[in-house]
CSV table of C-alpha atoms in Angstrom, one decimal:
chain,number,residue,atom,x,y,z
S,143,MET,CA,8.1,141.4,-129.7
S,144,SER,CA,4.8,140.0,-128.6
S,145,GLU,CA,2.8,137.7,-130.9
S,146,LEU,CA,-0.1,140.2,-131.0
S,147,LYS,CA,2.2,143.1,-132.1
S,148,GLU,CA,3.8,140.9,-134.7
S,149,GLN,CA,0.3,140.0,-136.1
S,150,LEU,CA,-0.8,143.7,-136.1
S,151,LEU,CA,2.4,144.9,-137.9
S,152,LYS,CA,2.0,142.1,-140.5
S,153,ALA,CA,-1.7,143.1,-141.1
S,154,GLN,CA,-0.7,146.7,-141.4
S,155,LYS,CA,2.1,146.0,-143.9
S,156,ARG,CA,-0.1,143.8,-146.0
S,157,ARG,CA,-3.2,146.0,-145.7
S,158,LYS,CA,-5.3,143.1,-144.4
S,159,LEU,CA,-8.8,143.5,-143.1
S,160,ILE,CA,-9.0,142.0,-139.6
S,161,ASN,CA,-11.6,141.4,-136.8
S,162,VAL,CA,-10.5,142.2,-133.3
S,163,TYR,CA,-12.2,140.2,-130.5
S,164,GLN,CA,-12.0,141.5,-127.0
S,165,VAL,CA,-11.7,139.8,-123.6
S,166,ASN,CA,-15.1,139.7,-121.8
S,167,ASN,CA,-16.8,141.9,-124.4
S,168,GLU,CA,-19.0,140.9,-127.3
S,169,VAL,CA,-18.2,143.9,-129.4
S,170,VAL,CA,-16.0,143.0,-132.5
S,171,TYR,CA,-14.2,145.7,-134.4
S,172,THR,CA,-13.5,145.3,-138.1
S,173,GLY,CA,-11.0,147.3,-139.9
S,174,TYR,CA,-7.4,148.0,-141.1
S,175,VAL,CA,-4.5,148.6,-138.8
S,176,LYS,CA,-3.4,152.3,-139.0
S,177,ARG,CA,-0.9,152.6,-136.1
S,178,VAL,CA,0.8,150.1,-133.8
S,179,GLY,CA,2.3,151.2,-130.5
S,180,SER,CA,4.0,149.4,-127.6
S,181,GLN,CA,0.8,149.1,-125.6
S,182,ALA,CA,-2.0,149.9,-128.0
S,183,PHE,CA,-3.0,150.1,-131.7
S,184,ILE,CA,-5.4,152.0,-133.9
S,185,LEU,CA,-7.8,150.5,-136.4
S,186,GLU,CA,-9.6,152.3,-139.2
S,187,THR,CA,-13.0,150.8,-138.6
S,188,TYR,CA,-16.0,149.9,-140.8
S,189,ASN,CA,-19.6,149.5,-139.7
S,190,ASP,CA,-21.9,146.5,-140.4
S,191,ASN,CA,-22.7,148.0,-143.8
S,192,GLY,CA,-19.1,148.0,-144.9
S,193,ILE,CA,-18.9,151.8,-144.6
S,194,ARG,CA,-15.7,153.4,-143.2
S,195,ASP,CA,-16.7,155.0,-139.9
S,196,GLY,CA,-13.8,156.5,-138.0
S,197,GLY,CA,-11.3,154.6,-135.9
S,198,VAL,CA,-10.7,152.9,-132.5
S,199,LEU,CA,-7.7,152.7,-130.3
S,200,LEU,CA,-7.5,149.5,-128.3
S,201,LYS,CA,-5.1,148.6,-125.6
S,202,ASN,CA,-3.3,145.3,-126.1
S,203,VAL,CA,-4.5,144.0,-122.7
S,204,ILE,CA,-8.1,143.8,-123.7
S,205,VAL,CA,-7.5,141.9,-127.0
S,206,ASP,CA,-8.5,138.2,-126.9
S,207,PHE,CA,-7.4,137.4,-130.5
S,208,ILE,CA,-7.5,138.9,-134.0
S,209,GLU,CA,-8.9,137.2,-137.0
S,210,THR,CA,-7.4,137.6,-140.5
S,211,ASP,CA,-9.3,135.1,-142.5
S,212,SER,CA,-13.0,134.1,-142.3
S,213,PHE,CA,-16.3,134.0,-144.2
S,214,ASP,CA,-17.3,137.1,-142.3
S,215,LEU,CA,-14.2,139.1,-143.4
S,216,ASP,CA,-14.7,137.9,-147.0
S,217,HIS,CA,-18.3,139.2,-146.9
S,218,MET,CA,-17.2,142.5,-145.4
S,219,LYS,CA,-14.7,143.0,-148.2
S,220,LYS,CA,-17.6,142.8,-150.6
S,221,LEU,CA,-19.5,145.3,-148.7
S,222,ILE,CA,-16.5,147.7,-148.5
S,223,LEU,CA,-16.0,147.3,-152.3
S,224,PHE,CA,-19.7,148.1,-152.9
S,225,ALA,CA,-19.5,151.1,-150.6
S,226,ASP,CA,-16.5,152.3,-152.7
S,227,LYS,CA,-18.4,152.0,-155.9
S,228,GLN,CA,-21.5,153.7,-154.5
S,229,LYS,CA,-19.5,156.4,-152.8
S,230,LEU,CA,-21.0,155.6,-149.4
S,231,HIS,CA,-17.9,156.0,-147.3
S,232,HIS,CA,-17.6,158.8,-144.7
S,233,GLU,CA,-14.6,161.0,-144.8
S,234,GLU,CA,-11.3,159.4,-143.7
S,235,THR,CA,-10.1,160.5,-140.3
S,236,GLU,CA,-6.7,162.1,-140.4
S,237,LEU,CA,-4.4,161.0,-137.7
S,238,LEU,CA,-2.0,163.9,-137.1
S,239,LEU,CA,-0.6,162.4,-133.9
S,240,PRO,CA,2.4,163.6,-132.0
S,241,SER,CA,5.1,161.0,-132.9
S,242,ALA,CA,7.1,161.3,-129.8
S,243,MET,CA,4.2,160.3,-127.5
S,244,GLU,CA,2.9,156.9,-126.5
S,245,LEU,CA,-0.1,156.1,-128.8
S,246,THR,CA,-2.8,156.5,-126.2
S,247,GLN,CA,-1.4,159.8,-125.0
S,248,ALA,CA,-1.0,161.0,-128.5
S,249,LEU,CA,-4.6,160.3,-129.4
S,250,LEU,CA,-5.9,162.0,-126.1
S,251,THR,CA,-3.8,165.0,-127.0
S,252,LEU,CA,-5.4,165.2,-130.5
S,253,LEU,CA,-8.9,164.8,-129.0
S,254,GLN,CA,-8.2,167.5,-126.4
S,255,ASN,CA,-6.8,170.0,-128.9
S,256,GLN,CA,-9.6,169.6,-131.4
S,257,GLN,CA,-12.4,169.2,-128.8
S,258,MET,CA,-13.7,166.1,-130.7
S,259,LEU,CA,-16.5,164.0,-129.2
S,260,ALA,CA,-15.2,160.5,-128.6
S,261,MET,CA,-16.3,157.3,-126.9
S,262,LEU,CA,-14.1,156.3,-124.1
S,263,ILE,CA,-14.2,152.6,-123.2
S,264,THR,CA,-13.5,152.0,-119.5
S,265,THR,CA,-13.3,149.0,-117.4
S,266,ARG,CA,-13.2,148.3,-113.6
S,267,ALA,CA,-12.5,145.1,-111.8
S,268,GLY,CA,-15.6,143.0,-111.6
S,269,LYS,CA,-17.6,145.2,-114.0
S,270,ASP,CA,-18.3,145.2,-117.7
S,271,GLU,CA,-16.8,147.8,-120.0
S,272,GLN,CA,-18.5,151.1,-120.0
S,273,TYR,CA,-18.9,153.4,-123.0
S,274,GLN,CA,-18.7,157.0,-122.2
S,275,GLU,CA,-19.4,159.6,-124.9
S,276,SER,CA,-17.1,162.5,-123.8
S,277,VAL,CA,-14.9,165.4,-124.7
S,278,VAL,CA,-11.4,165.2,-123.2
S,279,VAL,CA,-10.8,168.3,-121.0
S,280,LYS,CA,-7.3,167.5,-119.7
S,281,PHE,CA,-5.2,164.4,-118.7
S,282,ASP,CA,-2.0,163.2,-117.2
S,283,ASP,CA,-0.4,159.8,-116.5
S,284,GLN,CA,-2.8,159.2,-113.6
S,285,GLN,CA,-6.2,160.5,-114.6
S,286,ILE,CA,-8.3,161.9,-117.5
S,287,LEU,CA,-10.8,164.7,-116.9
S,288,VAL,CA,-13.7,164.4,-119.4
S,289,ASP,CA,-16.9,166.3,-120.2
S,290,ARG,CA,-19.4,163.5,-120.4
S,291,ILE,CA,-22.3,164.0,-122.8
S,292,ASP,CA,-25.7,162.4,-122.8
S,293,LYS,CA,-27.6,163.1,-126.0
S,294,TYR,CA,-30.7,161.4,-124.6
S,295,ASP,CA,-30.9,163.5,-121.5
S,296,PHE,CA,-29.0,166.8,-121.4
S,297,GLN,CA,-29.4,167.0,-117.6
S,298,LYS,CA,-26.9,164.1,-117.2
S,299,ARG,CA,-24.0,166.1,-118.7
S,300,ARG,CA,-21.2,166.4,-116.2
S,301,THR,CA,-17.5,166.5,-115.6
S,302,VAL,CA,-16.0,163.1,-114.7
S,303,VAL,CA,-12.6,162.0,-113.6
S,304,LEU,CA,-11.4,158.6,-114.9
S,305,ARG,CA,-8.3,156.8,-113.9
S,306,ALA,CA,-5.9,156.5,-116.8
S,307,ASP,CA,-5.6,152.8,-116.4
S,308,GLU,CA,-9.4,152.3,-116.6
S,309,VAL,CA,-9.5,153.6,-120.2
S,310,VAL,CA,-8.9,150.5,-122.4
S,311,GLY,CA,-10.2,151.9,-125.7
S,312,ILE,CA,-11.3,155.0,-127.5
S,313,GLU,CA,-13.7,155.2,-130.5
S,314,PHE,CA,-13.2,158.5,-132.4
S,315,GLY,CA,-13.9,160.2,-135.7
S,316,GLY,CA,-17.1,158.2,-136.6
S,317,GLN,CA,-19.9,159.9,-138.5
S,318,GLU,CA,-22.3,160.1,-135.6
S,319,MET,CA,-19.8,161.7,-133.2
S,320,ALA,CA,-18.6,164.0,-136.0
S,321,SER,CA,-22.2,165.1,-136.5
S,322,LEU,CA,-22.7,165.7,-132.8
S,323,THR,CA,-19.5,167.6,-132.1
S,324,PRO,CA,-20.9,170.9,-133.5
S,325,LEU,CA,-23.9,170.5,-131.2
S,326,LEU,CA,-22.0,170.3,-127.9
S,327,SER,CA,-23.2,173.7,-126.9
S,328,GLN,CA,-26.8,172.6,-127.4
S,329,MET,CA,-26.5,169.5,-125.3
S,330,VAL,CA,-26.4,171.3,-121.9
S,331,PRO,CA,-28.8,171.0,-118.8
S,332,ALA,CA,-30.3,174.4,-119.5
S,333,ASN,CA,-31.7,173.1,-122.8
S,334,HIS,CA,-33.2,170.0,-121.4
S,335,VAL,CA,-36.9,169.3,-122.1
S,336,ASP,CA,-38.9,166.6,-120.5
S,337,PRO,CA,-40.1,163.9,-123.1
S,338,GLN,CA,-43.6,164.4,-124.2
S,339,GLN,CA,-45.6,161.6,-125.6
S,340,LEU,CA,-49.0,161.4,-127.2
S,341,VAL,CA,-51.9,160.3,-125.0
S,342,LEU,CA,-53.2,157.6,-127.4
S,343,THR,CA,-56.9,158.5,-127.7
S,344,ASP,CA,-57.3,158.9,-131.4
S,345,LEU,CA,-54.0,157.7,-132.9
S,346,PRO,CA,-54.9,158.0,-136.6
S,347,GLY,CA,-56.0,161.6,-136.1
S,348,GLN,CA,-53.1,162.5,-133.9
S,349,LEU,CA,-50.6,161.0,-136.4
S,350,GLN,CA,-52.3,162.8,-139.3
S,351,GLU,CA,-51.4,166.1,-137.6
S,352,LEU,CA,-47.8,164.9,-137.5
S,353,VAL,CA,-48.0,164.0,-141.2
S,354,SER,CA,-49.1,167.6,-141.9
S,355,SER,CA,-46.5,169.2,-139.7
S,356,GLN,CA,-43.6,166.9,-141.0
S,357,GLN,CA,-42.4,166.8,-137.5
S,358,LEU,CA,-39.9,164.1,-136.4
S,359,ALA,CA,-41.1,161.7,-133.7
S,360,ILE,CA,-40.1,158.5,-131.9
S,361,VAL,CA,-42.2,155.4,-132.1
S,362,GLN,CA,-41.7,152.6,-129.5
S,363,PRO,CA,-43.3,149.3,-130.7
S,364,LYS,CA,-45.0,146.9,-128.3
S,365,ASN,CA,-43.2,143.7,-127.1
S,366,ASN,CA,-39.8,144.9,-128.2
S,367,ARG,CA,-38.2,147.5,-126.0
S,368,GLU,CA,-34.7,146.9,-127.4
S,369,TYR,CA,-35.2,149.4,-130.2
S,370,PHE,CA,-37.2,152.4,-131.3
S,371,TYR,CA,-37.8,154.2,-134.6
S,372,ILE,CA,-37.3,157.9,-135.2
S,373,GLY,CA,-38.5,159.5,-138.3
S,374,GLN,CA,-41.3,161.4,-140.1
S,375,PHE,CA,-44.8,160.2,-140.6
S,376,LEU,CA,-45.9,159.9,-144.3
S,377,VAL,CA,-49.2,158.1,-144.0
S,378,ALA,CA,-51.7,157.8,-141.2
S,379,ASN,CA,-55.1,156.4,-142.2
S,380,ALA,CA,-57.7,154.4,-140.4
S,381,SER,CA,-55.7,151.1,-140.4
S,382,GLU,CA,-52.0,151.7,-141.0
S,383,MET,CA,-49.1,154.2,-140.7
S,384,ILE,CA,-45.8,154.6,-142.6
S,385,MET,CA,-42.7,156.4,-141.5
S,386,ALA,CA,-39.6,157.5,-143.3
S,387,MET,CA,-36.9,156.5,-140.9
S,388,VAL,CA,-33.8,158.4,-139.8
S,389,ASP,CA,-30.7,156.7,-138.4
S,390,GLY,CA,-28.3,157.8,-135.7
S,391,ASN,CA,-26.2,159.7,-138.2
S,392,GLY,CA,-29.3,161.9,-139.1
S,393,GLN,CA,-29.5,160.2,-142.5
S,394,PHE,CA,-32.4,158.5,-144.3
S,395,GLY,CA,-32.9,154.9,-143.1
S,396,GLY,CA,-35.7,153.5,-145.2
S,397,TYR,CA,-39.4,153.1,-144.5
S,398,VAL,CA,-41.4,151.2,-141.9
S,399,TRP,CA,-45.1,150.3,-142.0
S,400,PHE,CA,-47.0,149.6,-138.7
S,401,ARG,CA,-50.3,148.4,-137.5
S,402,TYR,CA,-51.7,150.8,-134.9
S,403,ASP,CA,-52.1,148.0,-132.3
S,404,ASP,CA,-48.3,147.5,-132.4
S,405,ILE,CA,-47.6,151.0,-131.1
S,406,GLN,CA,-46.6,151.3,-127.4
S,407,GLN,CA,-45.9,155.1,-127.4
S,408,VAL,CA,-45.2,158.0,-129.7
S,409,ILE,CA,-42.8,160.7,-128.4
S,410,THR,CA,-43.0,164.1,-130.0
S,411,THR,CA,-40.6,166.1,-127.9
S,412,SER,CA,-37.3,165.0,-126.3
S,413,ASP,CA,-33.6,166.0,-126.0
S,414,TYR,CA,-32.6,163.4,-128.6
S,415,LEU,CA,-35.3,164.5,-131.1
S,416,SER,CA,-33.9,168.0,-131.0
S,417,VAL,CA,-30.4,166.7,-131.6
S,418,ILE,CA,-31.4,164.5,-134.5
S,419,ALA,CA,-33.5,167.3,-136.0
S,420,ALA,CA,-30.5,169.6,-136.0
S,421,VAL,CA,-28.3,166.9,-137.6
S,422,VAL,CA,-31.0,166.1,-140.3
S,423,ALA,CA,-31.2,169.8,-141.2
S,424,GLU,CA,-27.4,170.0,-141.5
S,425,ASN,CA,-27.3,166.9,-143.7
S,426,LYS,CA,-30.0,168.2,-146.0
S,427,SER,CA,-28.3,171.5,-146.4
S,428,TRP,CA,-25.2,169.7,-147.6
S,429,HIS,CA,-27.2,167.3,-149.8
S,430,ARG,CA,-26.0,164.2,-147.8
S,431,PHE,CA,-29.2,163.1,-146.2
S,432,ALA,CA,-29.7,160.0,-148.3
S,433,ALA,CA,-27.3,157.6,-149.9
S,434,PRO,CA,-27.3,157.9,-153.8
S,435,LEU,CA,-29.0,154.5,-154.2
S,436,LEU,CA,-31.8,155.1,-151.7
S,437,ASN,CA,-35.1,156.7,-152.6
S,438,ALA,CA,-35.8,159.2,-149.8
S,439,ASP,CA,-38.6,160.9,-151.7
S,440,ARG,CA,-41.1,158.1,-152.1
S,441,ALA,CA,-44.8,159.1,-151.9
S,442,PHE,CA,-47.6,156.9,-150.4
S,443,ASP,CA,-51.3,157.5,-150.9
S,444,ALA,CA,-53.3,157.4,-147.6
S,445,ASN,CA,-56.3,156.2,-149.6
S,446,ASP,CA,-54.5,153.0,-150.8
S,447,ASN,CA,-54.2,149.7,-149.0
S,448,ASN,CA,-50.4,150.3,-148.6
S,449,PHE,CA,-50.0,147.0,-146.8
S,450,LEU,CA,-50.9,145.0,-149.9
S,451,ARG,CA,-49.1,147.4,-152.2
S,452,ILE,CA,-45.8,147.1,-150.3
S,453,ILE,CA,-46.1,143.3,-150.2
S,454,GLY,CA,-47.0,143.1,-153.9
S,455,GLN,CA,-44.3,145.4,-155.0
S,456,SER,CA,-41.7,143.5,-152.9
S,457,GLN,CA,-42.7,140.2,-154.5
S,458,ARG,CA,-42.5,141.6,-158.0
S,459,THR,CA,-39.1,143.1,-157.5
S,460,GLN,CA,-37.8,140.4,-155.2
S,461,ALA,CA,-36.7,143.2,-152.9
S,462,VAL,CA,-35.6,142.2,-149.4
S,463,ILE,CA,-38.2,143.2,-146.7
S,464,ARG,CA,-38.1,142.7,-142.9
S,465,PHE,CA,-41.2,141.5,-141.2
S,466,ARG,CA,-42.2,141.4,-137.5
S,467,SER,CA,-45.0,139.0,-136.9
S,468,LEU,CA,-46.9,138.0,-133.8
S,469,GLU,CA,-46.4,134.3,-134.7
S,470,ALA,CA,-43.0,134.3,-136.4
S,471,GLY,CA,-40.9,136.9,-134.7
S,472,THR,CA,-38.6,139.1,-136.7
S,473,ILE,CA,-37.4,137.9,-140.1
S,474,THR,CA,-34.4,139.9,-141.5
S,475,GLY,CA,-33.5,139.8,-145.1
S,476,GLY,CA,-36.6,138.0,-146.3
S,477,VAL,CA,-37.7,137.8,-149.9
S,478,ILE,CA,-41.4,137.0,-150.7
S,479,LYS,CA,-41.7,133.9,-152.8
S,480,ARG,CA,-45.4,133.4,-152.8
S,481,ILE,CA,-48.6,135.1,-151.6
S,482,ASN,CA,-51.5,132.8,-150.9
S,483,LYS,CA,-54.6,134.8,-150.8
S,484,GLN,CA,-56.8,131.8,-150.1
S,485,ASN,CA,-55.3,131.1,-146.7
S,486,ALA,CA,-53.9,134.6,-146.2
S,487,THR,CA,-50.2,133.7,-145.9
S,488,LEU,CA,-46.9,134.7,-147.3
S,489,THR,CA,-44.0,132.4,-148.0
S,490,VAL,CA,-40.7,134.2,-147.3
S,491,SER,CA,-37.3,132.9,-148.2
S,492,THR,CA,-34.7,133.8,-145.6
S,493,VAL,CA,-30.9,133.3,-145.3
S,494,ASP,CA,-29.6,132.5,-141.8
S,495,ASP,CA,-26.0,131.5,-141.4
S,496,ASP,CA,-25.9,130.6,-145.1
S,497,ILE,CA,-28.9,128.3,-144.8
S,498,VAL,CA,-31.8,129.2,-147.0
S,499,GLN,CA,-35.2,128.5,-145.4
S,500,GLU,CA,-38.8,129.2,-146.3
S,501,LYS,CA,-41.2,130.3,-143.7
S,502,ASN,CA,-44.9,130.9,-143.8
S,503,ILE,CA,-46.4,134.1,-142.2
S,504,GLY,CA,-50.0,134.8,-141.7
S,505,LEU,CA,-50.9,138.2,-143.2
S,506,GLU,CA,-53.1,139.1,-140.2
S,507,THR,CA,-50.2,138.5,-137.8
S,508,ILE,CA,-47.8,141.0,-139.5
S,509,VAL,CA,-47.5,144.1,-137.3
S,510,GLU,CA,-44.5,145.7,-138.9
S,511,MET,CA,-42.6,145.8,-142.2
S,512,ALA,CA,-39.3,147.7,-142.9
S,513,PHE,CA,-38.2,148.1,-146.5
S,514,GLU,CA,-35.9,150.1,-148.8
S,515,TYR,CA,-33.2,150.6,-146.2
S,516,LEU,CA,-29.5,150.1,-147.0
S,517,LYS,CA,-29.3,146.5,-145.7
S,518,THR,CA,-32.0,145.5,-148.2
S,519,TYR,CA,-29.6,146.4,-151.0
S,520,LEU,CA,-26.6,144.8,-149.3
S,521,ALA,CA,-28.4,141.5,-148.7
S,522,ARG,CA,-28.2,140.9,-152.4
S,523,LEU,CA,-24.4,141.0,-152.5
């Protein structure tokens, strides 16, 4: 028996939380071992918030090492316990796998039979792993035929043949993929729409129309192309805007405040917006749009100075708030310790790798604030 298999079986028997580190891949999976095969194993996985989120099959050949004891795992156990108490976990994925098959083939059979959307992780010599969101059409020992989905651009949906030995992992049963599976018939080339963005001539007035219509939109900030916000505008006055954010699961993701000069573009129509709108509507119909501890119904007055109100309230409650500043970059998990009105600065206490620091931020340099999202609660644990 290999050392890896022995470690996995021991972790499974003792119900130990583990981290799995991959060869030539920075993605780390955290979870509990559910099945151990001769060439692969399955983890019940948890996301960064400690919420159970489906599973992943990983072939032994891509595992660098597994970790069973660390500060990171101890912290994750606290998050999982918190999610238990707050009833934040998604439904557990049932693994009704054919027992006579090798583990990878058994999972592919389940995915094919149930037409579940899954993420196939493939690798080729000299190339990085590729993540392909797909439905398994059919497979044999040599190749796997998949219907590859692109939720951002329906035109890119196509049938792809993968070599069986290229597939080194499969993510399945997660909340986002479970939400998208019923929409597979929507995400087809015939339903593609070209993205439409606002021509930014009178942004406050244009956004006020979106406030009135309660339409979802995508906001791309300047100087940070790595992420975007999707959500509904709540306030748009002469100097500031506030959005209620939506995450990739179509659930409430807190609030974000912007200055107008931080906005690169606002997209009002796209394939992804239509998908998220459908998932949000479904979540709301089942009363699962917002986690119980989050306030998704907060109201803001467009006549107020919301910038000062948000900062003042965060200081009084010592709530975690995330700033993006022109001079200080992004601060995650910051708590406001002092507001100095004389020199127009904030002193923010941050925790980075267990080191508590205080940083001063000029009020006029703040271009974005995110608050009342799940991680602001988890940061206190």
